[in-house]
mmCIF file of C-alpha atoms in Angstrom:
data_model
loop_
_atom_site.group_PDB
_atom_site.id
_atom_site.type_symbol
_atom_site.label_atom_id
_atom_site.label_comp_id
_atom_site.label_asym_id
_atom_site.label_seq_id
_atom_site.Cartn_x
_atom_site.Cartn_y
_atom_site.Cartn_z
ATOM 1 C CA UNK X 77 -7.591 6.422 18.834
ATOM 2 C CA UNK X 78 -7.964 3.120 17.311
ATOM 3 C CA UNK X 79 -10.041 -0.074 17.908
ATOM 4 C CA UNK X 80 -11.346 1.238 21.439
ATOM 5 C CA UNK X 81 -13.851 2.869 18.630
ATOM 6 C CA UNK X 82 -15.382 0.072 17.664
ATOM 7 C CA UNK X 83 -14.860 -2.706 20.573
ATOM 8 C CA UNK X 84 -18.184 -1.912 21.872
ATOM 9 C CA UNK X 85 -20.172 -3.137 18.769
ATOM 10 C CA UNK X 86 -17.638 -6.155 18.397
ATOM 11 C CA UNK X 87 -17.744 -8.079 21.277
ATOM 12 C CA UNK X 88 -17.637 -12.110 20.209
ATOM 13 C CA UNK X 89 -14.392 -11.179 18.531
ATOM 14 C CA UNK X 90 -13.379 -8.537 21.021
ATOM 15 C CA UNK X 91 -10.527 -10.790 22.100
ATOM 16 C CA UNK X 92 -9.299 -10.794 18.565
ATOM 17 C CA UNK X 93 -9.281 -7.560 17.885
ATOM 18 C CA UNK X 94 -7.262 -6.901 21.176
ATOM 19 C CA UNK X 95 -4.737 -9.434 20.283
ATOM 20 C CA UNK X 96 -1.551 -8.028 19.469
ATOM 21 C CA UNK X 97 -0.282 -10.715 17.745
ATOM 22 C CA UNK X 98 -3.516 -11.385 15.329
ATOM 23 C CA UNK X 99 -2.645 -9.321 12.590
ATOM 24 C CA UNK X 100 -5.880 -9.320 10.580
ATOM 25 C CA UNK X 101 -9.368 -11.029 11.710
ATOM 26 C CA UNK X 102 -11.751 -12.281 8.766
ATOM 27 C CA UNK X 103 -14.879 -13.352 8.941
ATOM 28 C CA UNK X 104 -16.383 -14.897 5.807
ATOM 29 C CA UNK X 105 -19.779 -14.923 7.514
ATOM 30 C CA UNK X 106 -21.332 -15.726 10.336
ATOM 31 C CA UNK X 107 -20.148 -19.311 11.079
ATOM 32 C CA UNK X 108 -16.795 -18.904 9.796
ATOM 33 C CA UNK X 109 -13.945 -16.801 11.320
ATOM 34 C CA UNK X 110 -10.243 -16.788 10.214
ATOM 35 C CA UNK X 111 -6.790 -14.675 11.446
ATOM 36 C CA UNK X 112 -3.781 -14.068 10.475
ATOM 37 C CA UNK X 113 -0.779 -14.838 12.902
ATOM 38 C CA UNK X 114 2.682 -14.641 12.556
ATOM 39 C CA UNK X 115 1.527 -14.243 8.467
ATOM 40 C CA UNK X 116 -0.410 -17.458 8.771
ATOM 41 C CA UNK X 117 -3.534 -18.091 8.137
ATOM 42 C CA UNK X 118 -6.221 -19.907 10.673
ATOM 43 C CA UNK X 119 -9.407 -20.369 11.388
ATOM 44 C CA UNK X 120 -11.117 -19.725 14.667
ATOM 45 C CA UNK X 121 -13.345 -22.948 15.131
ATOM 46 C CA UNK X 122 -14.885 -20.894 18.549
ATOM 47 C CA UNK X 123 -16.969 -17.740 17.359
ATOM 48 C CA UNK X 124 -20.144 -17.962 15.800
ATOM 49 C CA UNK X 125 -21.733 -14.346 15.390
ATOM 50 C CA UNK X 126 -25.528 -13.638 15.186
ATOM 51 C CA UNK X 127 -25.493 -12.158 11.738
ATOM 52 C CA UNK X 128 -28.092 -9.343 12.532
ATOM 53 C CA UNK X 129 -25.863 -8.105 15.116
ATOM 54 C CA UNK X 130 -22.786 -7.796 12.984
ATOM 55 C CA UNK X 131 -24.628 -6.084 10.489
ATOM 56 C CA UNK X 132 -25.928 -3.190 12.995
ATOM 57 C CA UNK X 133 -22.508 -3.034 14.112
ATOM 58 C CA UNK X 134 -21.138 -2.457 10.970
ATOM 59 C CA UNK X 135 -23.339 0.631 10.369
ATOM 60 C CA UNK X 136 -22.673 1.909 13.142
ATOM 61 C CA UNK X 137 -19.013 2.046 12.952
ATOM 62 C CA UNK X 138 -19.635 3.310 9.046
ATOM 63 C CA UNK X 139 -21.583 6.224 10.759
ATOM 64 C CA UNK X 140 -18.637 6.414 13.387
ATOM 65 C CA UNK X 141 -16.294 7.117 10.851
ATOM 66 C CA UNK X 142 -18.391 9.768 8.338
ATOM 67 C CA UNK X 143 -18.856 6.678 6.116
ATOM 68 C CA UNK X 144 -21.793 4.705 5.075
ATOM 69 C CA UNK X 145 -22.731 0.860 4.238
ATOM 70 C CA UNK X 146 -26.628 -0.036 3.588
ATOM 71 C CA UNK X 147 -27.852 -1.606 0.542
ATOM 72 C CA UNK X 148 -27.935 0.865 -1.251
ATOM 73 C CA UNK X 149 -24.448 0.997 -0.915
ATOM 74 C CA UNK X 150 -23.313 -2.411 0.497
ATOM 75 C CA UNK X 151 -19.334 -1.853 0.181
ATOM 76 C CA UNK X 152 -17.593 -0.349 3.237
ATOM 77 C CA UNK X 153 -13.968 0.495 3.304
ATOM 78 C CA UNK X 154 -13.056 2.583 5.976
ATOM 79 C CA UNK X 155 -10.236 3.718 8.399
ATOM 80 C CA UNK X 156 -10.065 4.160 12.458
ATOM 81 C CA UNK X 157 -7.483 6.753 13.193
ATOM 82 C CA UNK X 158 -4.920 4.650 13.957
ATOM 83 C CA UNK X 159 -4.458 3.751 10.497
ATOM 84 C CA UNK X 160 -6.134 -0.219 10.958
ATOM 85 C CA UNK X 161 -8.965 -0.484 7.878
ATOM 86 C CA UNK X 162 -12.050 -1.785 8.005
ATOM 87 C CA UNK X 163 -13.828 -3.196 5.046
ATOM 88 C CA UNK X 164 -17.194 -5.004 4.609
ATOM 89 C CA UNK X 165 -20.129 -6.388 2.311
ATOM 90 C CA UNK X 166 -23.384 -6.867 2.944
ATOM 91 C CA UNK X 167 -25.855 -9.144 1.822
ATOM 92 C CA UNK X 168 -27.003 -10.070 -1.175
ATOM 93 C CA UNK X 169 -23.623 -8.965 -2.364
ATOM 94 C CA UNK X 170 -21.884 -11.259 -0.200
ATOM 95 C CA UNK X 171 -23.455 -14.259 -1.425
ATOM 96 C CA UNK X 172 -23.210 -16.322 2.532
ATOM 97 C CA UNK X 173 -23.523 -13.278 4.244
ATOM 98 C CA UNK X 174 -22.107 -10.182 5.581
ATOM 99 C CA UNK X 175 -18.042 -10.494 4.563
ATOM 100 C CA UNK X 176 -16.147 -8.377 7.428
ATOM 101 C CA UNK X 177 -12.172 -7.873 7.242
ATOM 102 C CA UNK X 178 -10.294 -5.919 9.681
ATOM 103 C CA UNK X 179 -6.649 -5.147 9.016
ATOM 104 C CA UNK X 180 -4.593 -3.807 11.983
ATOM 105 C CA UNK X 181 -2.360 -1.006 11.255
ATOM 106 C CA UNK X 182 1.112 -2.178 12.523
ATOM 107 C CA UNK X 183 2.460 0.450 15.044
ATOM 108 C CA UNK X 184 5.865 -1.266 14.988
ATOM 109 C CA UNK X 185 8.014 0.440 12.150
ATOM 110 C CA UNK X 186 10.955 -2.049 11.160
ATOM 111 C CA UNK X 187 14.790 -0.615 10.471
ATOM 112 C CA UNK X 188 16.736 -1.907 7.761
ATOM 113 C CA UNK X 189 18.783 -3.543 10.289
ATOM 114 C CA UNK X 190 16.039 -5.698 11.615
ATOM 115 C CA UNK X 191 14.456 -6.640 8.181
ATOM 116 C CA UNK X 192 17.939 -7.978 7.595
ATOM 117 C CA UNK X 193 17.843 -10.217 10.809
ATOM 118 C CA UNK X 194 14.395 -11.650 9.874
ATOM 119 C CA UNK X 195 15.644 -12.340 6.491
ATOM 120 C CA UNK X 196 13.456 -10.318 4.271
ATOM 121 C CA UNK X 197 16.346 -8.501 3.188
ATOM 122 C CA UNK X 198 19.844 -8.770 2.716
ATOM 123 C CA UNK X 199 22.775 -6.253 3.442
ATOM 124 C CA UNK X 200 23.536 -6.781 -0.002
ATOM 125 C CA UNK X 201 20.220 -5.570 -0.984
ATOM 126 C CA UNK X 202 20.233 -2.771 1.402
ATOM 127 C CA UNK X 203 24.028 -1.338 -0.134
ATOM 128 C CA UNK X 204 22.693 -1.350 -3.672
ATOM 129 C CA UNK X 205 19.045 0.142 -2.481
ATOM 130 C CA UNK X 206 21.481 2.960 -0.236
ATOM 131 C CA UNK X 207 23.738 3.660 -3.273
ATOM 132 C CA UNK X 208 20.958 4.047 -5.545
ATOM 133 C CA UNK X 209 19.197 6.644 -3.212
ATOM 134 C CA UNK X 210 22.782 8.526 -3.305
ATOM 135 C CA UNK X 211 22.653 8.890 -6.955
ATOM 136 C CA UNK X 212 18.976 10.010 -7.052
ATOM 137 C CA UNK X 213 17.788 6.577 -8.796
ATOM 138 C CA UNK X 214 14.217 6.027 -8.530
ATOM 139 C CA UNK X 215 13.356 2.558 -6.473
ATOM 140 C CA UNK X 216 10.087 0.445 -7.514
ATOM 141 C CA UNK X 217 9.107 -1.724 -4.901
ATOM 142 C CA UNK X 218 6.447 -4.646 -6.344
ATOM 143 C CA UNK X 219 4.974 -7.588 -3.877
ATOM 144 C CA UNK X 220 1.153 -8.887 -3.600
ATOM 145 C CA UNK X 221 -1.302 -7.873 -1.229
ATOM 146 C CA UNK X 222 0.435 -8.110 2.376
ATOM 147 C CA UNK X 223 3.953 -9.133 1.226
ATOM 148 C CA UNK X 224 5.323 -6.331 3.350
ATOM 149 C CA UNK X 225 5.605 -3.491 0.267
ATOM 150 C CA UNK X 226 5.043 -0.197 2.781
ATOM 151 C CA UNK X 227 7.423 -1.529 6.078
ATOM 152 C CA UNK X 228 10.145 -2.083 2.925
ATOM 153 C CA UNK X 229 9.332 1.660 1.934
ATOM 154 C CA UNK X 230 9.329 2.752 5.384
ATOM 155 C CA UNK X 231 12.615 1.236 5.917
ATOM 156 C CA UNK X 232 14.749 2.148 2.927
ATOM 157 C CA UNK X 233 13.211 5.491 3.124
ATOM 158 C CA UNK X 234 15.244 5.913 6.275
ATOM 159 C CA UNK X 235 18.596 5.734 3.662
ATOM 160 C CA UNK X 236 17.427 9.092 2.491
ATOM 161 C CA UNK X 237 19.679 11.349 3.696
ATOM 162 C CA UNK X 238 18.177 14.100 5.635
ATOM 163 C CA UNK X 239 19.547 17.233 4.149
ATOM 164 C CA UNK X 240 16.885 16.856 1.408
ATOM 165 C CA UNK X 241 13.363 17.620 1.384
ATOM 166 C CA UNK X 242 10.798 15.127 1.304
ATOM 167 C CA UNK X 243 7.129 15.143 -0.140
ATOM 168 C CA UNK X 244 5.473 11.454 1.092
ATOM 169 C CA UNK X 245 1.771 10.757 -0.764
ATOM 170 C CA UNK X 246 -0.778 8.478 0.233
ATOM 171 C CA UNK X 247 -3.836 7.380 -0.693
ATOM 172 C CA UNK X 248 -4.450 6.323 2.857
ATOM 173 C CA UNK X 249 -2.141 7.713 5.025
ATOM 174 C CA UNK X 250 0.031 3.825 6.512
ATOM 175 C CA UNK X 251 3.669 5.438 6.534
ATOM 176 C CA UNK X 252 5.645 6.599 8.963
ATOM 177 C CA UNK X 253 8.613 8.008 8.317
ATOM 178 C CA UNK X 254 10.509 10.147 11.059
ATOM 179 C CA UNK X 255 12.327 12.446 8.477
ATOM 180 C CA UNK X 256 13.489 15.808 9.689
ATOM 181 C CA UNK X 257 12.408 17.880 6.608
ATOM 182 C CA UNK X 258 8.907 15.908 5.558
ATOM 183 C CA UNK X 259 5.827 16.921 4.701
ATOM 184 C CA UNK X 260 2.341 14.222 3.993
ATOM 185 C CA UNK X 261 -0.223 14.474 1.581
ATOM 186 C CA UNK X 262 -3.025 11.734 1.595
ATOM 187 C CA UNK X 263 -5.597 12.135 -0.569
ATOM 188 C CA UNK X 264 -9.729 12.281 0.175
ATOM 189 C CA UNK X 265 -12.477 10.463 -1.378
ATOM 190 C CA UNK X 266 -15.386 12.778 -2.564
ATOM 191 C CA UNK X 267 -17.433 13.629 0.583
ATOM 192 C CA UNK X 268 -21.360 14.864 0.441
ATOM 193 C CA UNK X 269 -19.826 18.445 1.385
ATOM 194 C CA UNK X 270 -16.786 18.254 -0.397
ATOM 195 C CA UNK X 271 -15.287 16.547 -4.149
ATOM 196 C CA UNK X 272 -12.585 14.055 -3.643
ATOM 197 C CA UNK X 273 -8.599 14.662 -3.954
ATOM 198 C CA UNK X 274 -6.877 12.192 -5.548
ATOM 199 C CA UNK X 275 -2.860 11.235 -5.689
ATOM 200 C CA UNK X 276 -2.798 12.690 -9.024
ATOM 201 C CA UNK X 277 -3.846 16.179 -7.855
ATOM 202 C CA UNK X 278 -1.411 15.867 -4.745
ATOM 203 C CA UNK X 279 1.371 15.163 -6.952
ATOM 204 C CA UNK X 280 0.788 18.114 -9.064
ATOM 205 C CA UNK X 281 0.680 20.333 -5.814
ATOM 206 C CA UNK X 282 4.109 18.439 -4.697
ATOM 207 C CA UNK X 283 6.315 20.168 -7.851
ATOM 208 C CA UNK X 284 5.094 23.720 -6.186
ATOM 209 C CA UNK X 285 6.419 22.621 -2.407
ATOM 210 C CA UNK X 286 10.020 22.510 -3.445
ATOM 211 C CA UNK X 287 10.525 18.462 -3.275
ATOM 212 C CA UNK X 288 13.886 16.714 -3.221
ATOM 213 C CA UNK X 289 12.240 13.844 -3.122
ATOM 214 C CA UNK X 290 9.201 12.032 -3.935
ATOM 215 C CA UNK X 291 7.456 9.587 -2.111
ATOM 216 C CA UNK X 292 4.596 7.689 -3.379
ATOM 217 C CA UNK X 293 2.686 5.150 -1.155
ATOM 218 C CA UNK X 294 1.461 2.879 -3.665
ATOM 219 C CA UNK X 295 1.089 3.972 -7.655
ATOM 220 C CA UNK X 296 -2.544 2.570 -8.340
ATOM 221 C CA UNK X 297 -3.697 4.617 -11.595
ATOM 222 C CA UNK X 298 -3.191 7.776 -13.872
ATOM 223 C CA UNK X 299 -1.284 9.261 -10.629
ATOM 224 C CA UNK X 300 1.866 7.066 -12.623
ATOM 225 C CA UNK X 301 2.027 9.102 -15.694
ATOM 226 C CA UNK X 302 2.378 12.498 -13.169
ATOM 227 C CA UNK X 303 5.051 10.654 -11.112
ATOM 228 C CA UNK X 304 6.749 9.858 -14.521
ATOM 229 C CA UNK X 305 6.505 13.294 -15.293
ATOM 230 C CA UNK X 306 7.737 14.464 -12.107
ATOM 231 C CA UNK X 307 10.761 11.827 -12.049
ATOM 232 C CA UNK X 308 11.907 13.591 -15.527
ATOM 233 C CA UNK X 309 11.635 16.884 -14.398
ATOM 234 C CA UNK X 310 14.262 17.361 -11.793
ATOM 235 C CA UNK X 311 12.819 15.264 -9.380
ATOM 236 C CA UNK X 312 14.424 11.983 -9.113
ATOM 237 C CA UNK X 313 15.680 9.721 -6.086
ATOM 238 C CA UNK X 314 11.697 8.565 -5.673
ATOM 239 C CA UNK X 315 10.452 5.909 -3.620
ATOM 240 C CA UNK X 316 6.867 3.844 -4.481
ATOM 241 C CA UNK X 317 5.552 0.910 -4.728
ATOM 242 C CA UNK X 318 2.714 -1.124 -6.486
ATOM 243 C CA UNK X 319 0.800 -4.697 -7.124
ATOM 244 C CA UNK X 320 2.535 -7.134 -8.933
ATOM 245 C CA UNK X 321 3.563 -10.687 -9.208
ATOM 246 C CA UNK X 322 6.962 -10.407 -10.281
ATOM 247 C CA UNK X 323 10.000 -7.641 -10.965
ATOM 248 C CA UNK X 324 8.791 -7.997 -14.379
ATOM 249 C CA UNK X 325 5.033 -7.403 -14.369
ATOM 250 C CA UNK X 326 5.374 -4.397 -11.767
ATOM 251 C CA UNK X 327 6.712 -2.435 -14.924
ATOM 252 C CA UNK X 328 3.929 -3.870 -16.507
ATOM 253 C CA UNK X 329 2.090 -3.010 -13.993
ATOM 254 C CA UNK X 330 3.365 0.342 -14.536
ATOM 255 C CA UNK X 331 2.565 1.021 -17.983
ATOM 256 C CA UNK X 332 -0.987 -0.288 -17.236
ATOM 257 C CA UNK X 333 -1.276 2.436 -14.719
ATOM 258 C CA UNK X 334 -0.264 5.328 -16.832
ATOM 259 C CA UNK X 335 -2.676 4.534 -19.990
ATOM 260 C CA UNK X 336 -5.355 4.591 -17.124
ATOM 261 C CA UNK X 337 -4.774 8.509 -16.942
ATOM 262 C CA UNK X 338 -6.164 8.982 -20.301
ATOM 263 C CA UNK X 339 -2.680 10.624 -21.623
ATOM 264 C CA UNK X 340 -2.322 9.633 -25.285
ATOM 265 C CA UNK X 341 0.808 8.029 -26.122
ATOM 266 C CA UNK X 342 1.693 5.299 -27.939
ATOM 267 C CA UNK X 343 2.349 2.170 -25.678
ATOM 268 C CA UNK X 344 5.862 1.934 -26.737
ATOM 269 C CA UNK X 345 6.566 5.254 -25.502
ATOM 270 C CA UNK X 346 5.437 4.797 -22.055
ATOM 271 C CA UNK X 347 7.582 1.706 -21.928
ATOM 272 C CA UNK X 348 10.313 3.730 -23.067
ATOM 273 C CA UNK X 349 9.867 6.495 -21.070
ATOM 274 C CA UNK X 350 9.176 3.794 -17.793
ATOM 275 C CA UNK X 351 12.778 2.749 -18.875
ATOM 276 C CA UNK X 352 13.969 5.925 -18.122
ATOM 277 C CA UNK X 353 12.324 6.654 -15.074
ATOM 278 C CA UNK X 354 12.591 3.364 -12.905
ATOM 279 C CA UNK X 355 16.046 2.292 -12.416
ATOM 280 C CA UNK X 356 15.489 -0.692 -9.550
ATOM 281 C CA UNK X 357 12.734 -2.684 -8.568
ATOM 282 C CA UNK X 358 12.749 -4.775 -6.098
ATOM 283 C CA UNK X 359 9.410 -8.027 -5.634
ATOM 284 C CA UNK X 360 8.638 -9.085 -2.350
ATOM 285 C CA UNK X 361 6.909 -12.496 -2.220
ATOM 286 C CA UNK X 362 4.996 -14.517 1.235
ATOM 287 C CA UNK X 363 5.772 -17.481 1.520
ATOM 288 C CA UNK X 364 3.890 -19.134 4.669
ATOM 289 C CA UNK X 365 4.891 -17.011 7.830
ATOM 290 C CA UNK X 366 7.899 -15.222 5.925
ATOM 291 C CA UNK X 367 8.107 -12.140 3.448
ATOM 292 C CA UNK X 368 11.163 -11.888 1.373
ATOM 293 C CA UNK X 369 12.986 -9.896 -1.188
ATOM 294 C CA UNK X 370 13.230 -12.179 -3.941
ATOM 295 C CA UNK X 371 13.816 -10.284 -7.211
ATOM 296 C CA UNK X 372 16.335 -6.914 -7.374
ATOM 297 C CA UNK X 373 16.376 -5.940 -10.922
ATOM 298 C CA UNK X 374 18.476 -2.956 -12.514
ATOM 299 C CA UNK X 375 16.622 -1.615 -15.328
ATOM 300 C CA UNK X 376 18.655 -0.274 -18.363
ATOM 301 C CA UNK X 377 16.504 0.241 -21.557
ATOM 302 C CA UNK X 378 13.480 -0.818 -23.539
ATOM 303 C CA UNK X 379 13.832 -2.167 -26.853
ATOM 304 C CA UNK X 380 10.708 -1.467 -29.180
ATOM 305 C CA UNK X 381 11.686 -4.089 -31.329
ATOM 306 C CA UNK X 382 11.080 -7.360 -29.071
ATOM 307 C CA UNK X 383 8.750 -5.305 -26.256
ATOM 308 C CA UNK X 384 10.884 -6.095 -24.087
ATOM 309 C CA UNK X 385 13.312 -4.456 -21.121
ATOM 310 C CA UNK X 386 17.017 -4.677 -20.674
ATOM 311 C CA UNK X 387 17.574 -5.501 -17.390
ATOM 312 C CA UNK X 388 20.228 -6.864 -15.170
ATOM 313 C CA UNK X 389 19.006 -9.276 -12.496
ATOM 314 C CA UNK X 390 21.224 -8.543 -9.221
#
């Protein structure tokens, strides 16, 4: 079940929603509506929305979906069963009016094969990501919002071989992976009848579930530290990605996201020990309509001296 769900309450952009090649419909308020197509953006010059309308209709899907948005609580961010999100402001928080964003969950699940015929990554790439995996290196995959990060991880994840056991963890379950031996975690926000799960208490579970590997959707906070912990402990060959700009800042990134679990050590340490633990990252960047590999770097050491990594750029 998917946008059938919500259709109803959506009409003047119905025809958007149904549209398989719009990829994600935005409307910045009332009078202005833009899409993505093809990974470029437009804006739909057609639509205007009566804003009392749009607002009912978001609390009603909210209510559809055991969520809430009033304003009280004016942020929505919510997901059909499909796997498409939904997200919204209201007013006064959204300073021109209610902000709606609807991101379609892509069905389509790209090989290796076919991200190399589209260009975003080469059979080069690809070799060194597949020999890595062999060895049990732990892959870092770093891009913006939208560059592509989780249909990269869904590809090279298909390198794993599938003798081995593998433990996949979301904080919103997007990934499918057709793995003979996997199991899914994804975690829960705190509910009025229940407290919330979080990545960090699913990766804990994970070392009990006999793991070969360990697959992390997107490392966002403190759940970095555990993943560390697990990648030192036996449990290497992982697969994850996160937000960053560059190769460089997503083990920045990284080290940002551990001291957010309130562990004590010395920031030099964590570098260190991020050193140890992350042996490739690969950066994704958009460029308009296209979403490329750009940076593979091989990471060796950290020296304490200059703050800096050692790291080979292949």
């Amino acid at each position: 079940m998917g946008f059938e769900l919500i259709l109803p309450f959506l009409q003047p952009i119905a025809h958007l929603i149904q549209d398989p090649t719009v990829s994600e419909i935005m409307v910045n308020h009332a009078r202005r509506v833009f899409i993505e197509r093809a990974g470029v953006l437009s804006s739909v010059d057609d639509i205007t929305l009566d804003e009392r309308n749009v607002i009912i209709a978001i609390k009603n899907i909210a209510r559809l979906l055991g969520d809430d948005i009033s304003e009280e609580v004016p942020i929505l961010d919510a997901r059909l069963p499909d796997g498409s999100r939904i997200a919204a402001v209201l007013p006064p928080c959204s300073v021109n009016g209610i902000t709606l964003t609807i991101r379609k969950f892509q069905s389509r699940h790209w090989t290796c094969g076919e991200l190399i015929r589209v260009g975003t990554i080469t059979p080069g790439h690809v070799a060194l990501v597949q020999q890595a995996l062999a060895t049990h290196a732990n892959v870092l995959i770093g891009g913006g919002t939208g560059t592509g990060k989780t249909t990269l991880l869904n590809a090279l994840a298909t390198l794993i071989p599938e003798t081995e056991r593998v433990i996949l963890i979301e904080d919103t379950a997007e990934l499918t992976l057709a793995h003979p031996n996997l199991v899914r975690f994804e975690a829960r926000r705190a509910q009025p009848h229940a407290p919330a799960v979080t990545v960090r208490d699913l990766l804990r579970a994970t070392l009990r579930h006999r793991p070969d590997r360990i697959l992390v959707g997107e490392v966002r906070g403190g759940e970095a530290f555990d993943l560390l912990q697990a990648l030192n402990t036996g449990h290497a060959g992982s697969l994850s990605t996160i937000h960053a700009n560059s190769a460089e800042q997503a083990l920045s990134r990284f080290a940002t996201c551990v001291l957010q679990s309130g562990v004590e050590l010395p920031y030099a340490a964590i570098r260190r020990l991020i050193a140890q633990s992350i042996n490739l990252v690969l950066h994704l960047d958009r460029q308009r309509g296209t979403r490329t590999v750009t940076q593979l770097l091989q990471v060796h050491a950290y020296d304490q001296d200059s703050d800096t990594y050692t790291t080979r750029d292949l």
